[in-house]
Amino acid sequence: MFQINDNFTKIAGNYLFAEVARRVSAFQDRNPQRRVIKMGIGDVTEPLPEASIKAFHEGVDDMGRRESFMGYGPYEGYAFLREAIAKNDFQSRGADIGADEIFLSDGAKCDTGSIQELFGANVRIAVPDPVYPVYVDSNVMAGHSGLWKDGRYEGFVYLDSTPENGYVPAPPAEAVDVIYLCFPNNPTGAVATREQLKTWVDYARANKALILFDAAYEAFVRDPAIPRSIYEIEGARECALEFRSFSKTAGFTGVRVAFTVIPRDLKVPDSTGKMHSLHSLWMRRQATRYNGLSYPVQKASAAIYSPEGKAQVKTLLDFYLENARLVREAILSVGVPCVGGENSPYLWVRPGGDSWAFFDRLLNEAGVVCTPGSGFGRCGEGHVRFSAFNSRQNVQDAIALIKQALTKG
Ligand code: MLT
């Protein structure tokens, strides 16, 4: 008799952004005339960089000619794109990552979940709280947790990110096997210093743990002292994977391009203690389950590393960062605590109280959508997240409405 995976029955509630979308759509059905400004999910609004559009077209034209037609590509992605990534995103910053250590994919979201196929059954997982809900939900589905109790899953080690620690948690006292870290952080926008990341790398090496470093928002870092890759930290090649995405960097949420870095020297034991290359195992998994990104998409991606592409991406990121600055300034001007928004497109705001109640009030009274902090974890209660991905007009209009809602208390 067919039975479902019991772990799916442990999942508490809807996927956060699906629940936000459900409430927004119900509001729009009830109020078809009302304008809604969406600052909830971090979805880009500005068109793709010109250089990518041009390369995209060229890629499509190549597919239309016998001499340049492309069939199946390499599972890990074309060398022309992986080489551009290795050179521009890593080697230029002193991070020793080669093109053969990069695996292209259609999303960091998918990769942070799929990588769990390589984990042993009894791994102990540490996640920050608040956290990008994908890390938690996907590990519950994979059977790495116990039951949902008092707002948390049993079996996970939660790393509290609070105003007291500047939303950057320190390693736990106990040993864990897998640690999810995300900097610049989603949802708090916090960034980790070199010293803070070194503490994590040292902890992982001492405990033979694996760091899963999500750097999807690294392109927003403007402070030169802040590391943009875990591989800027000595020893990280032995203990860390890194997830990157073109979604926010180049406005590719609708195009779908990301990549995972797995250093060749990262060796992991099986249940008998025999060591294996995680890189080789992931290559084996990808060859079995995945056929890579389309050729025109990879052409469009590589174009962001051309001189014009780089300039256009910088303009795009500067635009969103200016949005973030405007929102941050407005929120701080009414005396409400707010972090993030400086090296990040997210603002983590602390109006206090029930965060879903604030979400509902802001939506119903002002027509502005945020993301309730408690949706990211227990430590997110009392907070809400604003995304700076929007048109300037929408941001300017939303600011006045947000200030009004925050001062009404
Ligand atoms: C977010 O709003 O946290 C992100 O857009 C979600 C994602 O990238 O999947």
Short mmCIF file of C-alpha atoms and ligand atoms in Angstrom, two decimals:
data_model
loop_
_atom_site.label_atom_id
_atom_site.label_comp_id
_atom_site.label_asym_id
_atom_site.label_seq_id
_atom_site.Cartn_x
_atom_site.Cartn_y
_atom_site.Cartn_z
CA MET A 1 0.00 0.00 0.00
CA PHE A 2 1.33 3.41 -0.89
CA GLN A 3 2.13 5.62 2.08
CA ILE A 4 3.42 9.15 2.13
CA ASN A 5 6.59 10.34 3.81
CA ASP A 6 5.51 10.92 7.45
CA ASN A 7 7.94 13.81 7.75
CA PHE A 8 5.63 15.92 5.59
CA THR A 9 2.96 15.59 8.28
CA LYS A 10 5.26 17.35 10.75
CA ILE A 11 5.34 20.59 8.74
CA ALA A 12 3.70 23.41 10.67
CA GLY A 13 1.60 25.75 8.53
CA ASN A 14 2.09 27.01 4.99
CA TYR A 15 5.34 28.04 3.38
CA LEU A 16 5.82 31.59 4.70
CA PHE A 17 5.71 33.44 1.39
CA ALA A 18 2.77 31.36 0.21
CA GLU A 19 0.86 32.38 3.35
CA VAL A 20 1.75 36.05 2.78
CA ALA A 21 0.59 35.75 -0.85
CA ARG A 22 -2.63 34.05 0.29
CA ARG A 23 -3.47 36.90 2.67
CA VAL A 24 -2.60 39.56 0.09
CA SER A 25 -4.74 37.89 -2.55
CA ALA A 26 -7.69 37.60 -0.12
CA PHE A 27 -7.30 41.31 0.67
CA GLN A 28 -7.25 42.18 -3.05
CA ASP A 29 -10.37 40.08 -3.65
CA ARG A 30 -12.16 41.97 -0.86
CA ASN A 31 -10.81 45.35 -2.00
CA PRO A 32 -10.38 45.31 -5.78
CA GLN A 33 -10.04 49.12 -5.92
CA ARG A 34 -7.26 49.39 -3.34
CA ARG A 35 -3.64 49.84 -4.38
CA VAL A 36 -1.24 47.32 -2.84
CA ILE A 37 2.51 47.98 -2.54
CA LYS A 38 4.40 44.72 -2.11
CA MET A 39 7.47 44.90 0.09
CA GLY A 40 7.13 41.33 1.34
CA ILE A 41 8.85 38.65 -0.72
CA GLY A 42 12.21 39.73 -2.10
CA ASP A 43 11.28 39.67 -5.76
CA VAL A 44 13.03 42.01 -8.15
CA THR A 45 11.10 44.60 -10.15
CA GLU A 46 13.63 46.16 -12.56
CA PRO A 47 14.34 44.79 -16.06
CA LEU A 48 17.36 42.59 -16.78
CA PRO A 49 20.71 44.28 -17.54
CA GLU A 50 20.95 45.23 -21.24
CA ALA A 51 24.10 43.11 -21.67
CA SER A 52 22.19 40.01 -20.52
CA ILE A 53 19.26 40.69 -22.83
CA LYS A 54 21.63 41.03 -25.80
CA ALA A 55 23.47 37.79 -24.92
CA PHE A 56 20.15 36.02 -24.32
CA HIS A 57 19.05 36.93 -27.88
CA GLU A 58 22.40 35.82 -29.28
CA GLY A 59 22.07 32.50 -27.43
CA VAL A 60 18.62 31.94 -28.95
CA ASP A 61 19.97 32.81 -32.43
CA ASP A 62 22.83 30.32 -31.92
CA MET A 63 20.24 27.64 -31.26
CA GLY A 64 18.61 28.44 -34.61
CA ARG A 65 21.69 27.67 -36.71
CA ARG A 66 23.07 24.19 -37.37
CA GLU A 67 26.69 25.27 -36.86
CA SER A 68 26.10 26.88 -33.46
CA PHE A 69 23.22 24.71 -32.21
CA MET A 70 23.69 23.27 -28.69
CA GLY A 71 22.07 20.11 -27.30
CA TYR A 72 22.59 18.80 -23.77
CA GLY A 73 25.16 20.88 -21.93
CA PRO A 74 27.52 19.78 -19.15
CA TYR A 75 25.65 18.84 -15.94
CA GLU A 76 27.69 21.37 -13.97
CA GLY A 77 27.28 24.16 -16.55
CA TYR A 78 29.32 25.49 -19.46
CA ALA A 79 32.98 26.25 -18.76
CA PHE A 80 32.62 29.79 -20.22
CA LEU A 81 30.24 30.72 -17.38
CA ARG A 82 31.99 28.82 -14.58
CA GLU A 83 35.32 30.38 -15.55
CA ALA A 84 33.83 33.89 -15.51
CA ILE A 85 32.33 33.22 -12.07
CA ALA A 86 35.54 31.79 -10.59
CA LYS A 87 37.61 34.69 -11.87
CA ASN A 88 35.26 37.57 -11.08
CA ASP A 89 33.45 36.42 -7.95
CA PHE A 90 36.23 34.58 -6.14
CA GLN A 91 39.78 34.86 -7.47
CA SER A 92 39.49 38.66 -7.78
CA ARG A 93 38.79 38.77 -4.04
CA GLY A 94 41.61 36.43 -3.07
CA ALA A 95 39.32 33.41 -2.65
CA ASP A 96 40.96 30.31 -4.09
CA ILE A 97 38.04 28.80 -6.02
CA GLY A 98 38.43 27.19 -9.45
CA ALA A 99 35.89 26.89 -12.26
CA ASP A 100 35.83 23.12 -11.68
CA GLU A 101 34.46 23.68 -8.17
CA ILE A 102 31.33 25.47 -9.38
CA PHE A 103 28.02 23.73 -10.10
CA LEU A 104 25.40 25.82 -11.88
CA SER A 105 21.75 25.31 -11.06
CA ASP A 106 18.32 26.93 -11.28
CA GLY A 107 18.23 28.25 -7.71
CA ALA A 108 20.00 28.54 -4.39
CA LYS A 109 16.65 27.67 -2.79
CA CYS A 110 16.66 24.29 -4.58
CA ASP A 111 20.34 23.63 -3.90
CA THR A 112 20.15 24.33 -0.15
CA GLY A 113 17.42 21.69 0.00
CA SER A 114 18.77 19.19 -2.54
CA ILE A 115 22.21 18.99 -0.94
CA GLN A 116 20.57 17.15 1.97
CA GLU A 117 20.38 14.01 -0.17
CA LEU A 118 24.05 13.63 0.69
CA PHE A 119 23.54 13.85 4.47
CA GLY A 120 23.55 10.82 6.76
CA ALA A 121 20.25 9.97 8.45
CA ASN A 122 21.14 11.22 11.93
CA VAL A 123 22.74 14.58 11.22
CA ARG A 124 22.23 17.28 13.82
CA ILE A 125 21.28 20.51 12.08
CA ALA A 126 21.86 24.05 13.39
CA VAL A 127 19.86 26.94 11.96
CA PRO A 128 19.76 30.60 12.89
CA ASP A 129 16.51 31.99 14.30
CA PRO A 130 15.15 34.00 12.50
CA VAL A 131 15.97 32.02 9.36
CA TYR A 132 15.11 31.70 5.67
CA PRO A 133 12.32 29.11 6.13
CA VAL A 134 13.57 26.86 3.32
CA TYR A 135 16.47 25.56 5.45
CA VAL A 136 14.10 24.50 8.20
CA ASP A 137 11.16 23.16 6.18
CA SER A 138 13.33 21.16 3.78
CA ASN A 139 15.20 19.51 6.65
CA VAL A 140 11.91 18.61 8.31
CA MET A 141 10.76 17.02 5.03
CA ALA A 142 14.05 15.10 4.90
CA GLY A 143 13.45 13.68 8.38
CA HIS A 144 16.20 15.59 10.18
CA SER A 145 13.92 16.97 12.91
CA GLY A 146 11.50 15.86 15.58
CA LEU A 147 8.03 17.28 16.05
CA TRP A 148 6.89 20.92 16.07
CA LYS A 149 6.63 22.14 19.64
CA ASP A 150 6.31 25.66 21.09
CA GLY A 151 7.16 27.32 17.79
CA ARG A 152 10.21 25.17 17.02
CA TYR A 153 11.08 21.72 15.72
CA GLU A 154 12.58 19.32 18.20
CA GLY A 155 15.99 18.04 17.20
CA PHE A 156 17.27 21.22 15.55
CA VAL A 157 19.76 23.48 17.32
CA TYR A 158 18.49 27.05 16.98
CA LEU A 159 21.00 29.89 16.99
CA ASP A 160 19.24 32.93 18.40
CA SER A 161 19.85 36.12 16.42
CA THR A 162 18.72 39.00 18.61
CA PRO A 163 19.24 42.74 19.06
CA GLU A 164 21.74 41.80 21.81
CA ASN A 165 24.10 39.93 19.47
CA GLY A 166 23.49 42.28 16.54
CA TYR A 167 21.58 39.42 14.85
CA VAL A 168 24.85 37.50 14.32
CA PRO A 169 24.83 34.34 16.45
CA ALA A 170 27.98 32.76 17.88
CA PRO A 171 28.64 29.00 17.53
CA PRO A 172 26.74 26.84 20.05
CA ALA A 173 28.41 25.20 23.05
CA GLU A 174 27.37 21.75 21.79
CA ALA A 175 28.59 19.95 18.67
CA VAL A 176 26.40 19.97 15.55
CA ASP A 177 27.00 18.37 12.15
CA VAL A 178 25.56 20.89 9.71
CA ILE A 179 25.31 24.66 10.14
CA TYR A 180 23.28 26.92 7.87
CA LEU A 181 24.64 30.48 7.74
CA CYS A 182 23.41 33.30 5.52
CA PHE A 183 25.23 36.63 5.16
CA PRO A 184 24.17 39.30 4.31
CA ASN A 185 21.37 37.73 6.25
CA ASN A 186 17.91 36.93 5.08
CA PRO A 187 15.77 38.15 6.87
CA THR A 188 17.71 40.54 9.15
CA GLY A 189 20.07 42.15 6.64
CA ALA A 190 22.88 41.70 9.20
CA VAL A 191 26.42 41.15 7.91
CA ALA A 192 29.16 39.09 9.56
CA THR A 193 32.68 40.40 10.02
CA ARG A 194 35.77 38.45 9.06
CA GLU A 195 36.37 37.65 12.75
CA GLN A 196 32.82 36.36 13.23
CA LEU A 197 33.05 34.10 10.18
CA LYS A 198 36.44 32.85 11.33
CA THR A 199 34.87 31.77 14.63
CA TRP A 200 32.41 29.66 12.61
CA VAL A 201 35.08 28.15 10.37
CA ASP A 202 37.19 27.29 13.44
CA TYR A 203 34.15 25.73 15.12
CA ALA A 204 33.32 23.66 12.01
CA ARG A 205 36.88 22.39 11.69
CA ALA A 206 37.10 21.54 15.39
CA ASN A 207 33.76 19.67 15.33
CA LYS A 208 34.12 18.18 11.83
CA ALA A 209 30.92 19.97 10.91
CA LEU A 210 29.81 21.21 7.49
CA ILE A 211 28.93 24.88 6.95
CA LEU A 212 26.30 25.62 4.30
CA PHE A 213 26.99 29.27 3.55
CA ASP A 214 24.23 31.08 1.67
CA ALA A 215 25.73 34.17 0.05
CA ALA A 216 22.76 34.97 -2.21
CA TYR A 217 22.93 38.65 -1.18
CA GLU A 218 26.72 39.17 -1.28
CA ALA A 219 26.50 41.59 -4.22
CA PHE A 220 24.81 44.14 -1.94
CA VAL A 221 27.85 44.42 0.34
CA ARG A 222 29.38 47.86 -0.03
CA ASP A 223 31.61 47.85 3.05
CA PRO A 224 35.04 46.63 1.81
CA ALA A 225 35.87 45.16 5.23
CA ILE A 226 32.95 42.71 5.07
CA PRO A 227 33.73 39.32 3.45
CA ARG A 228 31.50 38.39 0.53
CA SER A 229 32.47 34.75 0.45
CA ILE A 230 33.18 32.20 3.19
CA TYR A 231 36.26 31.29 1.14
CA GLU A 232 37.82 34.62 2.09
CA ILE A 233 38.30 32.93 5.48
CA GLU A 234 41.27 30.62 5.92
CA GLY A 235 40.31 26.96 6.35
CA ALA A 236 36.85 27.34 4.77
CA ARG A 237 37.73 25.12 1.81
CA GLU A 238 37.90 22.17 4.22
CA CYS A 239 34.51 22.67 5.84
CA ALA A 240 32.16 24.87 3.80
CA LEU A 241 29.93 24.89 0.73
CA GLU A 242 28.70 28.19 -0.64
CA PHE A 243 25.41 28.95 -2.38
CA ARG A 244 25.13 31.91 -4.73
CA SER A 245 22.36 33.26 -6.88
CA PHE A 246 21.90 35.55 -9.87
CA SER A 247 18.34 36.26 -8.70
CA LYS A 248 19.00 39.39 -6.71
CA THR A 249 22.45 40.22 -8.15
CA ALA A 250 21.28 40.51 -11.74
CA GLY A 251 17.48 40.55 -11.41
CA PHE A 252 17.19 36.90 -12.48
CA THR A 253 14.35 35.67 -10.22
CA GLY A 254 12.32 34.91 -13.35
CA VAL A 255 15.29 33.57 -15.35
CA ARG A 256 16.58 31.10 -12.70
CA VAL A 257 20.36 30.90 -12.33
CA ALA A 258 22.39 30.04 -9.25
CA PHE A 259 25.42 28.01 -8.35
CA THR A 260 26.92 25.98 -5.54
CA VAL A 261 30.61 25.91 -4.77
CA ILE A 262 32.08 22.64 -3.49
CA PRO A 263 35.85 22.73 -3.00
CA ARG A 264 37.74 19.66 -4.16
CA ASP A 265 39.53 19.28 -0.83
CA LEU A 266 36.31 18.93 1.16
CA LYS A 267 36.31 15.34 2.41
CA VAL A 268 33.49 13.81 4.43
CA PRO A 269 33.13 10.45 6.21
CA ASP A 270 30.49 7.79 5.64
CA SER A 271 29.02 5.78 8.54
CA THR A 272 32.10 3.55 8.65
CA GLY A 273 34.47 6.51 8.83
CA LYS A 274 35.74 6.09 5.25
CA MET A 275 36.38 9.50 3.66
CA HIS A 276 34.74 10.70 0.42
CA SER A 277 34.92 13.77 -1.77
CA LEU A 278 31.70 15.77 -1.43
CA HIS A 279 32.53 17.33 -4.80
CA SER A 280 32.54 13.91 -6.51
CA LEU A 281 29.35 12.80 -4.78
CA TRP A 282 27.53 15.99 -5.81
CA MET A 283 28.75 15.61 -9.39
CA ARG A 284 27.40 12.04 -9.35
CA ARG A 285 24.06 13.27 -7.97
CA GLN A 286 23.77 16.08 -10.52
CA ALA A 287 24.62 13.80 -13.44
CA THR A 288 21.83 11.47 -12.31
CA ARG A 289 19.15 14.02 -11.53
CA TYR A 290 19.88 17.18 -13.48
CA ASN A 291 20.54 18.31 -17.04
CA GLY A 292 21.71 21.82 -16.41
CA LEU A 293 20.55 25.26 -17.44
CA SER A 294 19.67 26.14 -21.00
CA TYR A 295 22.43 27.52 -23.20
CA PRO A 296 20.80 30.95 -23.83
CA VAL A 297 20.31 31.38 -20.07
CA GLN A 298 23.98 30.65 -19.45
CA LYS A 299 24.96 33.12 -22.18
CA ALA A 300 22.77 35.77 -20.52
CA SER A 301 24.42 34.98 -17.19
CA ALA A 302 27.99 35.24 -18.45
CA ALA A 303 27.19 38.68 -19.87
CA ILE A 304 27.02 40.18 -16.38
CA TYR A 305 30.79 39.72 -16.18
CA SER A 306 31.48 41.81 -19.31
CA PRO A 307 32.56 45.43 -18.66
CA GLU A 308 29.09 46.71 -19.71
CA GLY A 309 27.37 43.96 -17.71
CA LYS A 310 29.32 44.83 -14.57
CA ALA A 311 28.42 48.51 -14.88
CA GLN A 312 24.73 47.70 -15.47
CA VAL A 313 24.58 45.32 -12.50
CA LYS A 314 26.15 47.98 -10.29
CA THR A 315 23.51 50.49 -11.38
CA LEU A 316 20.79 47.95 -10.61
CA LEU A 317 22.14 47.14 -7.16
CA ASP A 318 22.75 50.82 -6.35
CA PHE A 319 19.12 51.50 -7.23
CA TYR A 320 17.79 48.91 -4.76
CA LEU A 321 20.29 50.00 -2.11
CA GLU A 322 19.06 53.58 -2.45
CA ASN A 323 15.50 52.28 -1.93
CA ALA A 324 16.73 50.50 1.19
CA ARG A 325 18.45 53.67 2.44
CA LEU A 326 15.25 55.70 2.00
CA VAL A 327 13.15 53.16 3.91
CA ARG A 328 15.74 52.81 6.67
CA GLU A 329 16.04 56.58 7.11
CA ALA A 330 12.26 56.94 7.31
CA ILE A 331 11.85 54.18 9.89
CA LEU A 332 14.67 55.44 12.08
CA SER A 333 13.24 58.97 11.85
CA VAL A 334 10.16 57.83 13.78
CA GLY A 335 12.31 56.20 16.47
CA VAL A 336 11.58 52.55 15.59
CA PRO A 337 14.60 50.19 15.73
CA CYS A 338 15.71 49.05 12.29
CA VAL A 339 18.78 47.15 11.10
CA GLY A 340 19.90 46.00 7.65
CA GLY A 341 19.33 47.97 4.48
CA GLU A 342 22.97 49.08 4.24
CA ASN A 343 24.77 46.07 2.78
CA SER A 344 21.51 44.29 2.12
CA PRO A 345 18.15 44.77 0.36
CA TYR A 346 16.28 43.77 3.54
CA LEU A 347 15.31 45.91 6.52
CA TRP A 348 14.59 44.26 9.83
CA VAL A 349 12.28 46.48 11.81
CA ARG A 350 11.18 46.10 15.42
CA PRO A 351 7.79 47.69 16.04
CA GLY A 352 7.22 45.16 18.88
CA GLY A 353 4.06 43.14 19.50
CA ASP A 354 2.58 40.39 17.36
CA SER A 355 4.20 40.49 13.93
CA TRP A 356 1.27 38.89 12.04
CA ALA A 357 -1.03 41.49 13.68
CA PHE A 358 1.26 44.27 12.41
CA PHE A 359 1.33 42.64 8.96
CA ASP A 360 -2.50 42.50 8.86
CA ARG A 361 -2.86 46.08 10.09
CA LEU A 362 -0.31 47.46 7.58
CA LEU A 363 -2.02 45.58 4.76
CA ASN A 364 -5.58 46.47 5.71
CA GLU A 365 -5.01 50.09 6.69
CA ALA A 366 -2.19 51.10 4.36
CA GLY A 367 -2.18 48.53 1.55
CA VAL A 368 1.53 47.86 2.18
CA VAL A 369 2.86 44.30 2.37
CA CYS A 370 5.73 43.35 4.68
CA THR A 371 6.82 39.92 5.92
CA PRO A 372 6.00 39.13 9.56
CA GLY A 373 9.11 38.36 11.59
CA SER A 374 7.64 35.39 13.43
CA GLY A 375 7.32 33.61 10.08
CA PHE A 376 11.12 33.36 10.10
CA GLY A 377 11.24 31.89 13.60
CA ARG A 378 10.45 32.52 17.23
CA CYS A 379 13.16 35.19 17.60
CA GLY A 380 11.51 37.09 14.75
CA GLU A 381 8.46 37.90 16.86
CA GLY A 382 8.12 41.66 17.39
CA HIS A 383 9.87 42.28 14.05
CA VAL A 384 8.82 42.66 10.42
CA ARG A 385 10.93 42.57 7.25
CA PHE A 386 10.69 45.08 4.42
CA SER A 387 12.18 44.31 1.03
CA ALA A 388 13.74 47.17 -0.96
CA PHE A 389 13.00 45.51 -4.31
CA ASN A 390 10.51 47.91 -5.82
CA SER A 391 10.10 50.93 -8.05
CA ARG A 392 11.21 54.26 -6.55
CA GLN A 393 7.67 55.59 -6.79
CA ASN A 394 6.26 52.64 -4.83
CA VAL A 395 8.98 52.98 -2.19
CA GLN A 396 8.36 56.70 -1.80
CA ASP A 397 4.62 56.17 -1.49
CA ALA A 398 5.06 53.26 0.92
CA ILE A 399 7.39 55.22 3.20
CA ALA A 400 4.70 57.70 4.26
CA LEU A 401 2.25 54.85 4.90
CA ILE A 402 4.78 52.78 6.88
CA LYS A 403 5.71 55.80 9.05
CA GLN A 404 2.03 56.36 9.78
CA ALA A 405 1.51 52.71 10.79
CA LEU A 406 4.62 52.68 12.97
CA THR A 407 3.71 55.87 14.82
CA LYS A 408 0.12 54.74 15.39
CA GLY A 409 1.62 51.97 17.57
C1 MLT B 1 12.72 36.16 0.25
O1 MLT B 1 11.86 37.02 0.12
O2 MLT B 1 13.17 35.79 1.34
C2 MLT B 1 13.25 35.53 -0.99
O3 MLT B 1 12.77 36.15 -2.11
C3 MLT B 1 12.86 34.14 -1.05
C4 MLT B 1 13.70 33.41 -2.03
O4 MLT B 1 14.69 33.92 -2.54
O5 MLT B 1 13.33 32.27 -2.27
#
